[in-house]
Tab-separated table of C-alpha atoms in Angstrom:
chain	number	residue	atom	x	y	z
A	1406	MET	CA	-47.823	-10.896	26.338
A	1407	ALA	CA	-49.587	-7.619	27.073
A	1408	ASP	CA	-46.319	-5.778	27.354
A	1409	ASP	CA	-47.297	-3.085	24.873
A	1410	THR	CA	-49.982	-1.702	27.187
A	1411	ALA	CA	-49.146	1.070	29.602
A	1412	PRO	CA	-46.767	-0.073	32.343
A	1413	GLU	CA	-48.297	-1.256	35.615
A	1414	ARG	CA	-51.759	-1.192	34.126
A	1415	THR	CA	-53.055	-4.675	34.019
A	1416	ASP	CA	-55.077	-5.580	30.977
A	1417	TYR	CA	-57.456	-8.148	32.417
A	1418	LYS	CA	-59.222	-8.527	29.110
A	1419	ALA	CA	-55.965	-9.583	27.493
A	1420	ILE	CA	-55.268	-12.060	30.292
A	1421	THR	CA	-58.742	-13.512	29.840
A	1422	LEU	CA	-58.397	-13.871	26.073
A	1423	ASP	CA	-54.888	-15.218	26.526
A	1424	GLY	CA	-55.903	-17.963	28.911
A	1425	LEU	CA	-59.078	-19.024	27.192
A	1426	TRP	CA	-58.113	-18.708	23.548
A	1427	ASP	CA	-55.016	-16.942	22.219
A	1428	ASN	CA	-52.503	-18.596	24.481
A	1429	ASN	CA	-54.553	-21.592	25.595
A	1430	VAL	CA	-52.377	-24.136	27.411
A	1431	ILE	CA	-53.441	-26.972	25.125
A	1432	PHE	CA	-54.516	-25.404	21.866
A	1433	SER	CA	-51.781	-22.771	21.530
A	1434	GLN	CA	-48.928	-23.634	23.854
A	1435	LEU	CA	-49.324	-27.372	23.264
A	1436	LEU	CA	-48.220	-27.998	26.821
A	1437	ALA	CA	-49.533	-30.592	29.242
A	1438	LEU	CA	-50.199	-33.141	26.526
A	1439	CYS	CA	-49.413	-36.006	28.887
A	1440	PRO	CA	-52.346	-35.441	31.264
A	1441	LEU	CA	-54.411	-34.438	28.242
A	1442	LEU	CA	-54.021	-37.784	26.541
A	1443	ALA	CA	-54.192	-39.741	29.793
A	1444	VAL	CA	-57.439	-38.405	31.198
A	1445	THR	CA	-59.581	-37.241	28.282
A	1446	SER	CA	-61.080	-40.617	27.502
A	1447	THR	CA	-64.283	-39.168	28.959
A	1448	ALA	CA	-65.547	-35.614	29.361
A	1449	THR	CA	-66.100	-36.132	33.089
A	1450	ASN	CA	-62.496	-37.145	33.738
A	1451	GLY	CA	-61.348	-34.151	31.727
A	1452	LEU	CA	-63.523	-31.848	33.791
A	1453	GLY	CA	-62.263	-33.254	37.089
A	1454	MET	CA	-58.626	-33.027	36.066
A	1455	GLY	CA	-59.169	-29.524	34.671
A	1456	LEU	CA	-60.736	-28.287	37.906
A	1457	ALA	CA	-57.991	-29.775	40.074
A	1458	THR	CA	-55.348	-28.227	37.828
A	1459	THR	CA	-57.135	-24.867	37.969
A	1460	VAL	CA	-56.995	-24.909	41.764
A	1461	VAL	CA	-53.251	-25.535	41.619
A	1462	LEU	CA	-52.714	-22.875	38.941
A	1463	VAL	CA	-54.563	-20.246	40.963
A	1464	ALA	CA	-52.748	-21.169	44.176
A	1465	SER	CA	-49.340	-21.289	42.503
A	1466	GLY	CA	-49.937	-17.968	40.724
A	1467	LEU	CA	-50.870	-16.405	44.037
A	1468	SER	CA	-48.045	-17.853	46.114
A	1469	ILE	CA	-45.266	-17.456	43.567
A	1470	SER	CA	-46.276	-13.873	42.929
A	1471	LEU	CA	-46.222	-13.251	46.690
A	1472	LEU	CA	-42.809	-14.876	47.039
A	1473	ARG	CA	-41.276	-13.462	43.872
A	1474	SER	CA	-39.059	-10.936	45.626
A	1475	LEU	CA	-37.713	-13.617	47.995
A	1476	ILE	CA	-36.731	-16.097	45.326
A	1477	PRO	CA	-33.175	-15.589	43.982
A	1478	PRO	CA	-33.228	-15.853	40.171
A	1479	ASP	CA	-30.528	-18.544	40.150
A	1480	VAL	CA	-32.604	-21.050	42.043
A	1481	ARG	CA	-36.037	-19.954	40.912
A	1482	ILE	CA	-36.830	-23.219	39.081
A	1483	PRO	CA	-36.240	-25.518	42.083
A	1484	ALA	CA	-38.062	-23.008	44.260
A	1485	PHE	CA	-41.063	-22.958	41.884
A	1486	VAL	CA	-41.093	-26.744	41.678
A	1487	LEU	CA	-41.009	-26.932	45.457
A	1488	VAL	CA	-43.938	-24.518	45.792
A	1489	ILE	CA	-45.958	-26.329	43.117
A	1490	ALA	CA	-45.231	-29.802	44.498
A	1491	THR	CA	-46.237	-28.646	47.981
A	1492	LEU	CA	-49.486	-27.196	46.672
A	1493	VAL	CA	-50.345	-30.297	44.685
A	1494	THR	CA	-49.680	-32.544	47.670
A	1495	LEU	CA	-51.867	-30.342	49.869
A	1496	VAL	CA	-54.655	-30.400	47.259
A	1497	ASP	CA	-54.273	-34.174	47.006
A	1498	MET	CA	-54.573	-34.640	50.777
A	1499	ALA	CA	-57.464	-32.192	51.087
A	1500	MET	CA	-59.372	-33.876	48.282
A	1501	ASN	CA	-58.759	-37.288	49.795
A	1502	ALA	CA	-60.119	-36.078	53.132
A	1503	TRP	CA	-63.050	-33.910	52.116
A	1504	VAL	CA	-64.115	-34.855	48.598
A	1505	HIS	CA	-63.225	-38.493	48.874
A	1506	GLU	CA	-65.547	-39.684	46.094
A	1507	LEU	CA	-63.990	-37.301	43.597
A	1508	HIS	CA	-60.541	-38.274	44.780
A	1509	LYS	CA	-61.297	-41.915	44.124
A	1510	VAL	CA	-62.207	-41.095	40.523
A	1511	LEU	CA	-59.174	-38.903	39.830
A	1512	GLY	CA	-56.810	-40.385	42.416
A	1513	LEU	CA	-53.947	-41.369	40.192
A	1514	PHE	CA	-53.891	-38.183	38.151
A	1515	ILE	CA	-53.713	-35.637	40.954
A	1516	PRO	CA	-50.008	-36.155	41.773
A	1517	LEU	CA	-49.352	-35.924	38.023
A	1518	ILE	CA	-50.317	-32.244	38.158
A	1519	VAL	CA	-46.817	-31.605	39.529
A	1520	THR	CA	-45.377	-32.677	36.214
A	1521	ASN	CA	-47.743	-30.442	34.264
A	1522	CYS	CA	-45.202	-28.036	32.833
A	1523	ALA	CA	-47.942	-25.529	32.030
A	1524	ILE	CA	-47.960	-24.673	35.729
A	1525	LEU	CA	-44.210	-24.178	35.925
A	1526	GLY	CA	-44.474	-22.266	32.656
A	1527	ARG	CA	-46.997	-19.797	34.085
A	1528	ALA	CA	-44.887	-19.411	37.219
A	1529	GLU	CA	-41.838	-18.583	35.114
A	1530	ILE	CA	-43.484	-16.415	32.472
A	1531	PHE	CA	-46.151	-14.627	34.448
A	1532	ALA	CA	-46.368	-15.029	38.220
A	1533	SER	CA	-42.676	-14.399	38.887
A	1534	LYS	CA	-42.907	-11.011	37.157
A	1535	LYS	CA	-46.357	-9.632	37.917
A	1536	SER	CA	-48.164	-8.600	41.052
A	1537	VAL	CA	-50.536	-10.777	43.007
A	1538	ALA	CA	-53.931	-9.934	41.520
A	1539	PRO	CA	-53.053	-10.387	37.835
A	1540	SER	CA	-51.034	-13.528	38.628
A	1541	THR	CA	-53.937	-15.121	40.435
A	1542	TYR	CA	-56.329	-14.070	37.681
A	1543	ASP	CA	-53.951	-15.424	35.061
A	1544	GLY	CA	-53.868	-18.765	36.891
A	1545	LEU	CA	-57.659	-18.848	36.912
A	1546	MET	CA	-57.958	-18.052	33.211
A	1547	MET	CA	-55.223	-20.473	32.177
A	1548	GLY	CA	-56.912	-23.129	34.301
A	1549	MET	CA	-60.303	-22.433	32.748
A	1550	GLY	CA	-58.805	-22.596	29.278
A	1551	PHE	CA	-57.133	-25.878	30.172
A	1552	THR	CA	-60.372	-27.235	31.644
A	1553	ALA	CA	-62.347	-26.200	28.563
A	1554	ALA	CA	-59.808	-27.901	26.301
A	1555	LEU	CA	-59.923	-31.104	28.355
A	1556	VAL	CA	-63.729	-31.154	28.375
A	1557	VAL	CA	-63.984	-30.502	24.612
A	1558	LEU	CA	-61.449	-33.184	23.805
A	1559	GLY	CA	-62.920	-35.578	26.364
A	1560	ALA	CA	-66.421	-35.064	24.990
A	1561	ILE	CA	-65.352	-35.725	21.383
A	1562	ARG	CA	-63.337	-38.793	22.343
A	1563	GLU	CA	-66.069	-40.117	24.613
A	1564	VAL	CA	-68.777	-39.800	21.961
A	1565	LEU	CA	-66.597	-41.373	19.266
A	1566	GLY	CA	-64.875	-43.875	21.528
A	1567	SER	CA	-67.571	-45.195	23.830
A	1568	GLY	CA	-70.828	-43.755	22.500
A	1569	THR	CA	-71.575	-41.936	25.747
A	1570	LEU	CA	-71.276	-38.369	26.972
A	1571	PHE	CA	-70.533	-37.251	30.530
A	1572	ALA	CA	-70.678	-40.839	31.761
A	1573	GLY	CA	-70.017	-40.917	35.482
A	1574	ALA	CA	-70.676	-37.199	35.902
A	1575	SER	CA	-72.759	-37.933	38.993
A	1576	LEU	CA	-69.683	-39.462	40.645
A	1577	LEU	CA	-67.881	-36.175	40.158
A	1578	LEU	CA	-70.608	-33.577	40.559
A	1579	GLY	CA	-73.211	-35.341	42.673
A	1580	ASN	CA	-76.468	-37.038	41.824
A	1581	ALA	CA	-78.092	-33.809	40.647
A	1582	PHE	CA	-76.068	-34.176	37.472
A	1583	LYS	CA	-77.267	-37.705	36.718
A	1584	SER	CA	-79.407	-36.289	33.914
A	1585	ILE	CA	-76.480	-35.023	31.848
A	1586	GLU	CA	-75.130	-38.557	31.485
A	1587	MET	CA	-75.995	-39.531	27.938
A	1588	ASN	CA	-75.817	-42.760	26.058
A	1589	ILE	CA	-75.977	-42.951	22.303
A	1590	ALA	CA	-78.021	-46.094	21.910
A	1591	VAL	CA	-77.211	-47.007	18.328
A	1592	TYR	CA	-73.443	-46.579	18.581
A	1593	ASP	CA	-71.088	-48.634	20.693
A	1594	GLY	CA	-67.986	-46.609	20.103
A	1595	MET	CA	-64.702	-47.137	18.381
A	1596	LEU	CA	-61.966	-48.233	20.728
A	1597	LEU	CA	-59.256	-46.223	18.952
A	1598	PHE	CA	-60.648	-42.958	20.257
A	1599	ALA	CA	-60.627	-44.127	23.862
A	1600	LEU	CA	-56.899	-44.862	23.580
A	1601	PRO	CA	-54.038	-42.326	23.483
A	1602	PRO	CA	-53.565	-42.554	19.671
A	1603	GLY	CA	-57.186	-41.497	19.266
A	1604	GLY	CA	-56.416	-38.604	21.565
A	1605	PHE	CA	-53.658	-37.465	19.200
A	1606	VAL	CA	-55.957	-37.783	16.188
A	1607	VAL	CA	-58.743	-35.774	17.820
A	1608	LEU	CA	-56.257	-33.198	19.105
A	1609	GLY	CA	-54.921	-32.761	15.565
A	1610	PHE	CA	-58.364	-32.084	14.160
A	1611	VAL	CA	-59.263	-29.700	16.969
A	1612	LEU	CA	-55.990	-27.778	16.493
A	1613	ALA	CA	-56.618	-27.520	12.757
A	1614	GLY	CA	-60.141	-26.331	13.471
A	1615	LYS	CA	-58.855	-23.631	15.806
A	1616	ARG	CA	-56.363	-22.388	13.170
A	1617	VAL	CA	-59.149	-22.135	10.581
A	1618	LEU	CA	-61.333	-20.285	13.050
A	1619	ASP	CA	-58.474	-17.917	13.900
A	1620	GLN	CA	-58.045	-17.109	10.196
A	1621	LYS	CA	-61.745	-16.350	9.867
A	1622	LEU	CA	-61.697	-14.195	12.983
A	1623	LYS	CA	-58.706	-12.167	11.834
A	1624	PRO	CA	-60.632	-9.377	10.041
A	1625	TRP	CA	-62.669	-8.710	13.188
A	1626	ARG	CA	-59.646	-8.639	15.460
A	1627	LYS	CA	-57.469	-6.198	13.534
A	1628	GLY	CA	-57.336	-3.771	16.416
A	1629	GLN	CA	-55.702	-6.179	18.805
A	1630	PRO	CA	-52.029	-7.005	18.898
A	1631	LYS	CA	-51.362	-10.409	17.413
A	1632	GLN	CA	-50.149	-12.828	20.014
A	1633	THR	CA	-46.692	-14.127	19.442
A	1634	ASP	CA	-46.530	-17.845	19.087
A	1635	ALA	CA	-46.566	-19.874	22.209
A	1636	PRO	CA	-43.491	-19.775	24.386
A	1637	ALA	CA	-42.209	-23.296	24.448
A	1638	CYS	CA	-41.642	-25.190	27.657
A	1639	HIS	CA	-37.996	-24.252	27.541
A	1640	THR	CA	-37.680	-24.152	31.296
A	1641	VAL	CA	-38.105	-27.838	31.848
B	1271	MET	CA	-21.563	-12.517	56.652
B	1272	SER	CA	-18.714	-11.259	58.856
B	1273	GLU	CA	-17.018	-14.637	58.507
B	1274	ALA	CA	-16.876	-14.141	54.773
B	1275	SER	CA	-15.130	-10.787	54.994
B	1276	SER	CA	-12.706	-11.935	57.673
B	1277	THR	CA	-11.150	-14.663	55.521
B	1278	ASN	CA	-8.266	-13.758	53.315
B	1279	LEU	CA	-9.495	-15.813	50.447
B	1280	LYS	CA	-12.181	-14.089	48.448
B	1281	PHE	CA	-15.185	-15.988	49.593
B	1282	ASP	CA	-18.031	-16.171	47.173
B	1283	LYS	CA	-20.997	-16.247	49.454
B	1284	LYS	CA	-23.552	-16.509	46.692
B	1285	PRO	CA	-23.838	-20.314	46.569
B	1286	PHE	CA	-24.165	-20.250	50.323
B	1287	VAL	CA	-27.012	-17.745	50.188
B	1288	LEU	CA	-28.745	-19.788	47.508
B	1289	ALA	CA	-28.409	-22.984	49.508
B	1290	VAL	CA	-29.763	-21.318	52.616
B	1291	THR	CA	-32.680	-19.836	50.691
B	1292	LEU	CA	-33.612	-23.175	49.196
B	1293	THR	CA	-33.238	-24.853	52.563
B	1294	LEU	CA	-35.605	-22.310	54.046
B	1295	PHE	CA	-38.096	-22.926	51.259
B	1296	ALA	CA	-37.843	-26.671	51.754
B	1297	THR	CA	-38.280	-26.280	55.503
B	1298	VAL	CA	-41.396	-24.161	55.079
B	1299	ALA	CA	-42.745	-26.632	52.506
B	1300	ALA	CA	-42.077	-29.544	54.860
B	1301	ALA	CA	-43.802	-27.716	57.707
B	1302	LEU	CA	-46.821	-26.992	55.509
B	1303	LEU	CA	-47.026	-30.597	54.415
B	1304	ALA	CA	-46.701	-31.849	57.981
B	1305	PHE	CA	-49.494	-29.490	58.991
B	1306	GLY	CA	-51.667	-30.604	56.072
B	1307	ASP	CA	-50.987	-34.236	56.861
B	1308	ALA	CA	-51.872	-33.766	60.533
B	1309	LYS	CA	-55.116	-32.012	59.554
B	1310	THR	CA	-56.199	-34.576	56.982
B	1311	ARG	CA	-54.889	-37.841	58.396
B	1312	PRO	CA	-57.790	-38.573	60.771
B	1313	GLU	CA	-60.303	-37.562	58.083
B	1314	ILE	CA	-58.650	-39.799	55.516
B	1315	ALA	CA	-58.509	-42.698	57.986
B	1316	LEU	CA	-62.223	-42.182	58.632
B	1317	ARG	CA	-62.984	-42.116	54.906
B	1318	LEU	CA	-60.963	-45.297	54.381
B	1319	ALA	CA	-62.797	-46.999	57.238
B	1320	GLU	CA	-66.110	-45.978	55.649
B	1321	ASP	CA	-64.870	-47.353	52.368
B	1322	LEU	CA	-63.929	-50.604	54.078
B	1323	ASN	CA	-67.365	-50.973	55.649
B	1324	ALA	CA	-69.062	-50.087	52.377
B	1325	ILE	CA	-67.031	-52.591	50.427
B	1326	LEU	CA	-67.437	-55.340	53.048
B	1327	SER	CA	-71.189	-54.915	52.871
B	1328	GLN	CA	-70.966	-55.344	49.100
B	1329	VAL	CA	-69.124	-58.655	49.228
B	1330	VAL	CA	-71.040	-60.101	52.179
B	1331	PRO	CA	-74.723	-59.113	51.951
B	1332	ALA	CA	-75.922	-57.527	55.181
B	1333	LYS	CA	-78.987	-59.757	55.431
B	1334	LEU	CA	-76.804	-62.843	55.865
B	1335	HIS	CA	-75.162	-61.780	59.111
B	1336	ASP	CA	-75.870	-59.836	62.277
B	1337	ASN	CA	-72.377	-58.894	63.455
B	1338	GLU	CA	-70.149	-56.033	62.432
B	1339	LEU	CA	-67.570	-57.458	60.057
B	1340	SER	CA	-64.904	-54.851	60.610
B	1341	LYS	CA	-64.882	-55.712	64.340
B	1342	ASP	CA	-64.477	-59.482	63.944
B	1343	THR	CA	-61.087	-59.905	62.375
B	1344	LEU	CA	-58.534	-62.642	62.128
B	1345	ILE	CA	-54.978	-62.482	60.824
B	1346	ILE	CA	-53.853	-65.434	58.736
B	1347	THR	CA	-50.514	-65.757	56.982
B	1348	GLY	CA	-51.204	-65.772	53.270
B	1349	PRO	CA	-49.572	-67.850	50.542
B	1350	ASP	CA	-46.651	-65.467	50.050
B	1351	GLY	CA	-46.014	-65.027	53.747
B	1352	THR	CA	-47.809	-61.714	54.131
B	1353	PRO	CA	-50.496	-61.458	56.776
B	1354	VAL	CA	-54.064	-61.357	55.455
B	1355	THR	CA	-56.813	-59.746	57.473
B	1356	VAL	CA	-59.965	-61.848	57.372
B	1357	TYR	CA	-63.319	-60.373	58.390
B	1358	ARG	CA	-65.760	-62.939	59.697
B	1359	ALA	CA	-69.522	-62.763	59.252
B	1360	ARG	CA	-71.700	-64.453	61.846
B	1361	GLN	CA	-75.361	-65.110	62.285
B	1362	GLY	CA	-75.651	-65.511	66.032
B	1363	GLU	CA	-72.867	-67.936	66.923
B	1364	HIS	CA	-72.544	-69.483	63.479
B	1365	ILE	CA	-69.837	-68.332	61.142
B	1366	ILE	CA	-71.607	-67.919	57.827
B	1367	GLY	CA	-68.868	-66.400	55.730
B	1368	PHE	CA	-65.651	-64.456	55.359
B	1369	ALA	CA	-64.399	-61.401	53.585
B	1370	TYR	CA	-60.737	-60.883	52.864
B	1371	PRO	CA	-58.505	-58.989	50.468
B	1372	VAL	CA	-56.489	-60.653	47.738
B	1373	THR	CA	-53.816	-58.917	45.717
B	1374	SER	CA	-52.970	-60.031	42.219
B	1375	GLU	CA	-49.595	-60.337	40.644
B	1376	SER	CA	-49.133	-57.563	38.142
B	1377	GLY	CA	-52.091	-57.073	35.847
B	1378	TYR	CA	-51.679	-55.000	32.717
B	1379	ALA	CA	-50.291	-52.014	34.568
B	1380	GLY	CA	-49.716	-53.129	38.136
B	1381	PRO	CA	-51.176	-55.225	40.922
B	1382	ILE	CA	-54.949	-55.287	41.325
B	1383	GLU	CA	-56.344	-55.331	44.838
B	1384	LEU	CA	-59.578	-57.222	45.328
B	1385	VAL	CA	-61.749	-58.013	48.282
B	1386	MET	CA	-63.894	-61.119	48.180
B	1387	GLY	CA	-66.650	-62.592	50.285
B	1388	VAL	CA	-66.896	-66.367	50.613
B	1389	SER	CA	-69.634	-68.315	52.376
B	1390	ALA	CA	-68.873	-70.990	54.952
B	1391	LYS	CA	-69.512	-73.573	52.203
B	1392	GLY	CA	-66.900	-72.070	49.914
B	1393	GLU	CA	-69.276	-70.240	47.595
B	1394	ILE	CA	-68.349	-66.764	46.420
B	1395	LEU	CA	-70.723	-64.162	47.835
B	1396	GLY	CA	-69.185	-61.239	46.016
B	1397	VAL	CA	-65.970	-59.809	44.616
B	1398	ARG	CA	-65.038	-56.120	44.304
B	1399	VAL	CA	-61.998	-54.243	43.106
B	1400	LEU	CA	-60.399	-52.081	45.772
B	1401	SER	CA	-57.753	-50.472	43.622
B	1402	HIS	CA	-56.097	-50.947	40.284
B	1403	THR	CA	-54.105	-49.026	37.711
B	1404	GLU	CA	-55.511	-50.676	34.597
B	1405	THR	CA	-56.196	-48.715	31.414
B	1406	PRO	CA	-59.138	-46.328	31.830
B	1407	GLY	CA	-61.875	-47.222	29.382
B	1408	LEU	CA	-60.593	-50.766	28.876
B	1409	GLY	CA	-59.357	-52.596	31.918
B	1410	ASP	CA	-61.506	-50.584	34.297
B	1411	GLN	CA	-64.535	-52.695	33.354
B	1412	ILE	CA	-63.594	-54.755	36.412
B	1413	GLU	CA	-65.054	-51.944	38.531
B	1414	ILE	CA	-68.685	-52.405	39.509
B	1415	GLN	CA	-69.337	-48.765	38.548
B	1416	LYS	CA	-68.256	-49.446	34.977
B	1417	SER	CA	-69.640	-52.895	34.278
B	1418	ASP	CA	-71.454	-55.866	35.823
B	1419	TRP	CA	-68.638	-58.225	34.895
B	1420	ILE	CA	-67.346	-58.626	38.456
B	1421	LEU	CA	-70.780	-60.005	39.441
B	1422	SER	CA	-70.172	-63.081	37.264
B	1423	PHE	CA	-68.228	-64.606	40.172
B	1424	ASN	CA	-71.261	-64.601	42.477
B	1425	GLY	CA	-72.378	-68.054	43.580
B	1426	LEU	CA	-69.375	-69.856	42.104
B	1427	SER	CA	-67.279	-72.330	44.027
B	1428	PHE	CA	-64.845	-75.112	43.235
B	1429	ALA	CA	-67.830	-77.459	43.679
B	1430	ASN	CA	-69.882	-75.972	40.839
B	1431	LEU	CA	-67.039	-74.788	38.583
B	1432	ALA	CA	-64.064	-77.095	38.161
B	1433	PRO	CA	-60.755	-75.376	39.005
B	1434	ASP	CA	-59.488	-75.743	35.415
B	1435	LYS	CA	-62.494	-73.744	34.135
B	1436	TRP	CA	-61.383	-70.652	36.050
B	1437	GLY	CA	-60.108	-68.601	33.167
B	1438	VAL	CA	-61.266	-66.197	30.478
B	1439	LYS	CA	-62.946	-67.681	27.405
B	1440	LYS	CA	-59.844	-67.081	25.323
B	1441	ASP	CA	-57.964	-69.470	27.641
B	1442	GLY	CA	-60.716	-72.082	27.590
B	1443	GLY	CA	-62.413	-70.840	30.759
B	1444	THR	CA	-65.913	-69.554	31.331
B	1445	PHE	CA	-65.378	-65.836	31.985
B	1446	ASP	CA	-65.828	-63.088	29.400
B	1447	GLN	CA	-62.806	-61.031	28.481
B	1448	PHE	CA	-63.294	-57.391	27.493
B	1449	SER	CA	-62.849	-56.173	23.957
B	1450	GLY	CA	-59.348	-54.752	23.928
B	1451	ALA	CA	-58.398	-56.029	27.351
B	1452	THR	CA	-57.717	-59.674	28.096
B	1453	ILE	CA	-54.880	-59.386	30.573
B	1454	THR	CA	-56.903	-57.510	33.178
B	1455	PRO	CA	-59.841	-59.979	33.449
B	1456	ARG	CA	-57.418	-62.911	33.177
B	1457	THR	CA	-55.509	-61.543	36.163
B	1458	VAL	CA	-58.695	-60.969	38.151
B	1459	VAL	CA	-60.001	-64.493	37.479
B	1460	LYS	CA	-56.660	-65.982	38.486
B	1461	THR	CA	-56.611	-63.909	41.656
B	1462	VAL	CA	-60.151	-64.866	42.656
B	1463	LYS	CA	-59.213	-68.494	42.122
B	1464	GLN	CA	-56.204	-67.953	44.405
B	1465	GLY	CA	-58.582	-66.435	46.931
B	1466	LEU	CA	-60.778	-69.531	46.896
B	1467	THR	CA	-57.715	-71.735	47.238
B	1468	PHE	CA	-56.745	-69.652	50.252
B	1469	PHE	CA	-60.172	-70.414	51.743
B	1470	HIS	CA	-59.761	-74.157	51.204
B	1471	ASP	CA	-56.192	-74.178	52.512
B	1472	HIS	CA	-56.964	-72.419	55.779
B	1473	GLN	CA	-60.228	-74.054	56.851
B	1474	SER	CA	-59.109	-74.784	60.393
B	1475	ALA	CA	-57.727	-71.310	61.002
B	1476	LEU	CA	-60.753	-69.602	59.454
B	1477	PHE	CA	-63.293	-71.515	61.518
B	1478	ALA	CA	-61.269	-71.433	64.699
B	1479	PRO	CA	-63.289	-69.995	67.547
B	1480	ALA	CA	-62.506	-66.335	67.965
B	1481	PRO	CA	-60.467	-65.217	70.924
B	1482	ILE	CA	-63.608	-64.690	72.891
B	1483	SER	CA	-64.670	-61.108	73.347
B	1484	PRO	CA	-68.443	-61.440	73.701
B	1485	THR	CA	-69.033	-58.216	75.587
B	1486	PRO	CA	-66.024	-56.054	74.823
B	1487	LYS	CA	-67.670	-52.937	76.176
B	1488	SER	CA	-68.992	-54.217	79.509
B	1489	GLY	CA	-65.594	-53.951	81.144
B	1490	GLU	CA	-64.995	-50.462	79.874
B	1491	THR	CA	-68.281	-48.920	80.922
B	1492	THR	CA	-67.131	-48.740	84.528
B	1493	HIS	CA	-65.035	-45.687	83.881
B	1494	GLY	CA	-67.557	-44.096	81.563
């Protein structure tokens, strides 16, 4: 990552770009495809899942960075999994108690965040090596990048698959957002896109689109170090 | 640590340290979870009770009764031997209907939990899905938030729809299936039918006079 900058100087701009674009969990690392395909049948579900995951990413970045000197390297993976699973369970219980309506919509998918290897990946690659502030910020940016990817994919699949956009957003965000729920009157949707295979198809096109865009952007980004290709989820 | 150095054998204490560290982590995690559970449990119970009241009022319209359903309960042993909680709706002294949960056998992805309201005459007042794990975007049309399909049960009884007509259209019944999902509505129809059968099978128990508690609070006010 930003290892070629001066030591102990955190490059927040690089972390931001990394999380949102260059090293985006979905579009570059190709991690977390299971929740991606499961929840992005609508943009609203994608948003809810993305936000819940962001909370966990921020909390795990913070706590693992705090604990990093206490965790022996040999057992770091079980220790990380323990921390992440605890956080997810706490988030699950808190959401059930205090944002019950949202929990009813996302219910099933919250415990699945534990298995999101993007979170373990960030713990291993970033939070276990860096200090608290950049780790927390990295969690936030990775989470926002993940959320953005889920919403983009959910929106495309929802429009193509069911002919609506942000359906059920008021369930998630409250009645003030009733107005962003759209229905494309002339189009009923094509079932394929609401199903996981459609998710793969859309993901393929979006990935190709991002590659093309990256090529076009290259001349303007000469000054910046090219990101190495995504570290695979080799830890799991 | 002194034990390790006092033995003659070279004792590798590393695995021991690792085990202790992980145990400590697990202990702290367990403590955190216990704390979180203690903090959220009453809230969650409250939310679930609110959900129960909300859903009961959907399957038995409030204008039909004047008692509080969640306070007038009855436990009846269901077809598979599990106890079923029945909520009774009354208008004055008259029992005008019941609400009770029914659980399906596995649907497409797992059991579907329903709650249904039935009038004293055996007519369905309403059916709602409590929980299910059916495919989002396909099978979830059984939810009232997603589609009006579940309302097609309203007003039906074995008197106005012969028992063999309780099926989806594909099976020769009268209920719509969803495009792309037949198993889910088929399971729901079958389960609602089971629910009505339950009503007919347990007439005497359902209409039995309640263990009388007309003024449950009058006795308690003395120490208030």
